[in-house]
Short mmCIF file of C-alpha atoms in Angstrom, two decimals:
data_model
loop_
_atom_site.label_atom_id
_atom_site.label_comp_id
_atom_site.label_asym_id
_atom_site.label_seq_id
_atom_site.Cartn_x
_atom_site.Cartn_y
_atom_site.Cartn_z
CA UNK A 2 1.33 -0.84 8.39
CA UNK A 3 1.69 -4.58 8.95
CA UNK A 4 5.16 -5.73 7.58
CA UNK A 5 5.04 -9.40 8.20
CA UNK A 6 1.92 -11.48 7.67
CA UNK A 7 1.80 -15.06 8.49
CA UNK A 8 -0.04 -17.84 6.87
CA UNK A 9 -1.94 -19.84 7.96
CA UNK A 10 -3.41 -18.14 11.03
CA UNK A 11 -3.84 -21.59 12.62
CA UNK A 12 -2.55 -24.95 12.06
CA UNK A 13 -3.38 -28.25 13.66
CA UNK A 14 -1.26 -31.46 13.01
CA UNK A 15 -0.46 -34.86 14.55
CA UNK A 16 2.67 -35.35 16.48
CA UNK A 17 5.47 -36.60 14.13
CA UNK A 18 4.15 -34.65 11.10
CA UNK A 19 5.93 -31.58 9.65
CA UNK A 20 4.48 -28.05 10.07
CA UNK A 21 5.14 -25.27 7.61
CA UNK A 22 4.45 -21.60 8.33
CA UNK A 23 4.71 -18.88 5.79
CA UNK A 24 5.48 -15.12 6.09
CA UNK A 25 5.20 -12.44 3.56
CA UNK A 26 6.47 -8.87 3.89
CA UNK A 27 6.26 -5.61 2.05
CA UNK A 28 9.50 -3.58 2.04
CA UNK A 29 13.27 -4.57 1.63
CA UNK A 30 14.77 -5.94 4.69
CA UNK A 31 18.07 -6.45 6.36
CA UNK A 32 16.96 -9.61 8.08
CA UNK A 33 14.06 -11.72 9.06
CA UNK A 34 13.52 -13.36 12.38
CA UNK A 35 11.12 -16.12 13.63
CA UNK A 36 9.95 -16.21 17.33
CA UNK A 37 7.83 -18.65 19.29
CA UNK A 38 5.44 -17.70 22.04
CA UNK A 39 3.97 -20.32 24.43
CA UNK A 40 0.72 -19.50 26.00
CA UNK A 41 1.07 -16.83 28.67
CA UNK A 42 4.80 -16.32 28.09
CA UNK A 43 7.15 -13.93 26.38
CA UNK A 44 8.40 -14.39 22.82
CA UNK A 45 11.49 -16.65 22.40
CA UNK A 46 13.81 -16.11 19.48
CA UNK A 47 14.17 -19.02 17.07
CA UNK A 48 16.30 -18.10 14.18
CA UNK A 49 17.57 -15.07 12.24
CA UNK A 50 18.11 -15.22 8.58
CA UNK A 51 19.83 -12.32 6.68
CA UNK A 52 18.77 -10.84 3.48
CA UNK A 53 21.67 -12.42 1.61
CA UNK A 54 20.89 -15.98 2.92
CA UNK A 55 18.42 -18.25 1.25
CA UNK A 56 18.23 -21.09 3.90
CA UNK A 57 19.07 -21.74 7.47
CA UNK A 58 18.79 -24.71 9.81
CA UNK A 59 18.58 -25.04 13.54
CA UNK A 60 17.94 -28.51 14.85
CA UNK A 61 14.45 -29.45 13.63
CA UNK A 62 13.74 -25.89 12.13
CA UNK A 63 14.45 -24.92 8.54
CA UNK A 64 13.92 -21.37 7.44
CA UNK A 65 13.97 -20.20 3.78
CA UNK A 66 13.93 -16.68 2.54
CA UNK A 67 13.00 -15.51 -0.95
CA UNK A 68 13.65 -11.86 -1.18
CA UNK A 69 12.40 -11.65 -4.71
CA UNK A 70 8.99 -12.80 -3.54
CA UNK A 71 9.33 -11.07 -0.17
CA UNK A 72 8.59 -14.29 1.64
CA UNK A 73 9.88 -16.58 4.05
CA UNK A 74 8.87 -20.02 5.44
CA UNK A 75 9.49 -21.90 8.75
CA UNK A 76 9.41 -25.63 8.58
CA UNK A 77 9.28 -27.66 11.93
CA UNK A 78 10.14 -31.30 11.16
CA UNK A 79 8.98 -34.36 13.32
CA UNK A 80 6.71 -32.14 15.33
CA UNK A 81 6.20 -32.80 19.13
CA UNK A 82 3.37 -31.82 21.43
CA UNK A 83 5.86 -29.31 23.04
CA UNK A 84 6.06 -27.38 19.70
CA UNK A 85 2.50 -26.09 20.39
CA UNK A 86 2.70 -22.38 20.34
CA UNK A 87 2.25 -19.23 18.24
CA UNK A 88 4.98 -18.55 15.72
CA UNK A 89 5.70 -15.06 14.67
CA UNK A 90 7.88 -13.56 11.80
CA UNK A 91 9.41 -10.23 12.36
CA UNK A 92 11.37 -7.89 9.98
CA UNK A 93 13.19 -4.76 10.04
CA UNK A 94 12.81 -2.13 7.34
CA UNK A 95 16.06 -1.62 5.39
CA UNK A 96 14.88 1.99 4.26
CA UNK A 97 14.31 3.07 7.91
CA UNK A 98 17.52 1.68 9.09
CA UNK A 99 16.40 2.21 12.83
CA UNK A 100 16.73 -1.45 13.81
CA UNK A 101 13.05 -1.38 14.65
CA UNK A 102 11.32 -4.77 14.32
CA UNK A 103 7.74 -5.19 13.18
CA UNK A 104 6.04 -8.44 14.08
CA UNK A 105 3.33 -10.23 12.15
CA UNK A 106 0.00 -11.50 13.71
CA UNK A 107 1.35 -15.02 14.08
CA UNK A 108 0.48 -18.70 13.25
CA UNK A 109 -0.99 -20.69 16.15
CA UNK A 110 0.29 -24.19 15.88
CA UNK A 111 -1.37 -27.16 17.82
CA UNK A 112 0.41 -30.45 17.72
CA UNK A 113 -1.84 -33.29 18.86
CA UNK A 114 -0.08 -36.22 20.83
CA UNK B 22 21.97 -14.78 33.45
CA UNK B 23 18.42 -13.90 34.83
CA UNK B 24 17.11 -12.68 31.48
CA UNK B 25 14.99 -9.76 31.01
CA UNK B 26 13.03 -8.98 34.28
CA UNK B 27 9.68 -7.16 34.39
CA UNK B 28 7.48 -6.17 37.30
CA UNK B 29 4.82 -6.41 38.29
CA UNK B 30 3.73 -9.58 36.48
CA UNK B 31 0.08 -8.76 36.99
CA UNK B 32 -1.49 -5.43 37.58
CA UNK B 33 -5.17 -4.58 38.16
CA UNK B 34 -6.06 -0.99 38.44
CA UNK B 35 -9.06 1.38 38.09
CA UNK B 36 -9.53 3.76 35.44
CA UNK B 37 -7.87 7.02 35.91
CA UNK B 38 -5.18 5.57 38.05
CA UNK B 39 -1.44 5.79 37.21
CA UNK B 40 0.34 2.72 36.33
CA UNK B 41 4.12 2.17 36.15
CA UNK B 42 5.63 -0.92 34.58
CA UNK B 43 9.30 -1.74 35.19
CA UNK B 44 11.97 -3.46 33.17
CA UNK B 45 15.55 -4.60 33.68
CA UNK B 46 17.24 -5.48 30.51
CA UNK B 47 19.99 -8.21 30.27
CA UNK B 48 23.34 -6.74 31.14
CA UNK B 49 25.38 -5.64 28.29
CA UNK B 50 22.52 -5.22 25.89
CA UNK B 51 22.29 -1.76 24.23
CA UNK B 52 18.80 -1.79 22.96
CA UNK B 53 15.50 -1.93 24.95
CA UNK B 54 11.95 -2.24 23.48
CA UNK B 55 8.53 -1.88 24.94
CA UNK B 56 5.86 -3.74 23.16
CA UNK B 57 1.97 -4.23 23.79
CA UNK B 58 0.11 -7.36 22.86
CA UNK B 59 -3.57 -7.70 22.43
CA UNK B 60 -5.81 -10.20 20.63
CA UNK B 61 -7.13 -7.47 18.33
CA UNK B 62 -3.90 -5.66 17.46
CA UNK B 63 -1.22 -8.30 17.99
CA UNK B 64 2.10 -7.33 19.03
CA UNK B 65 2.93 -3.56 18.77
CA UNK B 66 6.21 -1.88 19.21
CA UNK B 67 5.64 1.11 21.62
CA UNK B 68 9.13 2.56 21.97
CA UNK B 69 12.62 1.67 21.29
CA UNK B 70 15.80 2.92 23.19
CA UNK B 71 19.26 2.53 22.06
CA UNK B 72 21.98 3.27 24.62
CA UNK B 73 19.30 4.75 26.84
CA UNK B 74 18.08 7.27 24.13
CA UNK B 75 14.69 6.93 22.76
CA UNK B 76 15.13 6.16 19.00
CA UNK B 77 11.50 5.59 17.95
CA UNK B 78 8.39 6.40 19.99
CA UNK B 79 6.07 6.44 16.91
CA UNK B 80 4.09 3.51 18.46
CA UNK B 81 3.25 5.29 21.75
CA UNK B 82 -0.53 5.61 21.51
CA UNK B 83 -0.93 9.01 23.08
CA UNK B 84 0.35 11.48 25.59
CA UNK B 85 -0.97 9.37 28.41
CA UNK B 86 1.92 6.93 27.77
CA UNK B 87 5.51 7.89 28.64
CA UNK B 88 8.69 5.78 28.87
CA UNK B 89 12.14 6.62 30.39
CA UNK B 90 15.46 4.80 30.54
CA UNK B 91 17.56 6.64 33.28
CA UNK B 92 20.27 4.10 32.96
CA UNK B 93 21.42 0.97 31.05
CA UNK B 94 19.82 -1.32 33.59
CA UNK B 95 16.42 0.14 34.12
CA UNK B 96 13.43 1.41 32.18
CA UNK B 97 9.82 2.35 33.08
CA UNK B 98 6.64 2.61 31.00
CA UNK B 99 3.96 4.89 32.68
CA UNK B 100 0.36 5.30 31.74
CA UNK B 101 -1.45 8.33 33.39
CA UNK B 102 -4.37 8.19 33.46
CA UNK B 103 -5.09 4.73 32.58
CA UNK B 104 -8.14 3.49 30.65
CA UNK B 105 -9.86 0.26 30.13
CA UNK B 106 -8.57 0.02 26.48
CA UNK B 107 -5.04 -0.07 27.86
CA UNK B 108 -5.71 -3.51 29.19
CA UNK B 109 -3.11 -5.78 27.40
CA UNK B 110 0.13 -7.65 28.04
CA UNK B 111 3.11 -5.39 28.02
CA UNK B 112 6.48 -6.82 27.17
CA UNK B 113 9.95 -5.55 27.46
CA UNK B 114 12.77 -6.92 25.28
CA UNK B 115 16.40 -6.18 24.90
CA UNK B 116 19.22 -6.91 22.44
CA UNK B 117 22.74 -6.14 21.62
CA UNK B 118 22.05 -4.38 18.35
CA UNK B 119 18.33 -3.39 18.00
CA UNK B 120 16.42 -5.06 15.11
CA UNK B 121 19.69 -6.33 13.57
CA UNK B 122 20.07 -8.97 16.41
CA UNK B 123 17.82 -11.35 18.25
CA UNK B 124 15.55 -9.85 20.94
CA UNK B 125 15.25 -11.37 24.40
CA UNK B 126 11.82 -10.85 25.87
CA UNK B 127 10.63 -10.54 29.39
CA UNK B 128 7.70 -12.62 30.89
CA UNK B 129 5.39 -9.74 30.39
CA UNK B 130 3.09 -7.54 32.63
CA UNK B 131 -0.71 -8.27 32.28
CA UNK B 132 -2.50 -5.16 32.91
CA UNK B 133 -6.24 -4.91 33.52
CA UNK B 134 -7.87 -1.71 33.84
CA UNK B 135 -11.42 -1.65 35.13
#
């Protein structure tokens, strides 16, 4: 079953604007991760937020986690054309405790120059 | 560090043939993952090794798929016999501590079965 689901599926913005992507999940987690995938490439880890954290920053990235709503958001500020990629959230399942990650279907972001 | 290395990068084969995909994880990483990505099904975990031992192979589609990790620096994913529906991009990833840590992905192997 799908653990993480991203919203929206696709997003198109102008360079300089902010981009917000959301992720919802179903079961209790230990941590949630966000990854980026450029076309034809492997996934690249962006940020990991633990279940006891509410917000985390890395450069132009800001991730929030609301465990009561089982949701997370990824904000990219001052977007650049190079941010064009697909973004995935990934969660483990605390009950399973196997260390297995389940990825969502992703949000495709297009940043127009 | 060279990162996760996968070979071949592209593979085109005919239905019924055996296909072997190879992966070299990052040195020192304890966990290795094989994923399959398609437009229809997204990114699916096939199998997960920890310290060379398979921990979860529930994602392996059927008996035609098998994976081995004979040592900490090498893993294979084999499909025998291959079918057109196996066409996908196969990724290998490694990490220090499974899903509790960030995973480093290889560039992937694009498999086309005709």
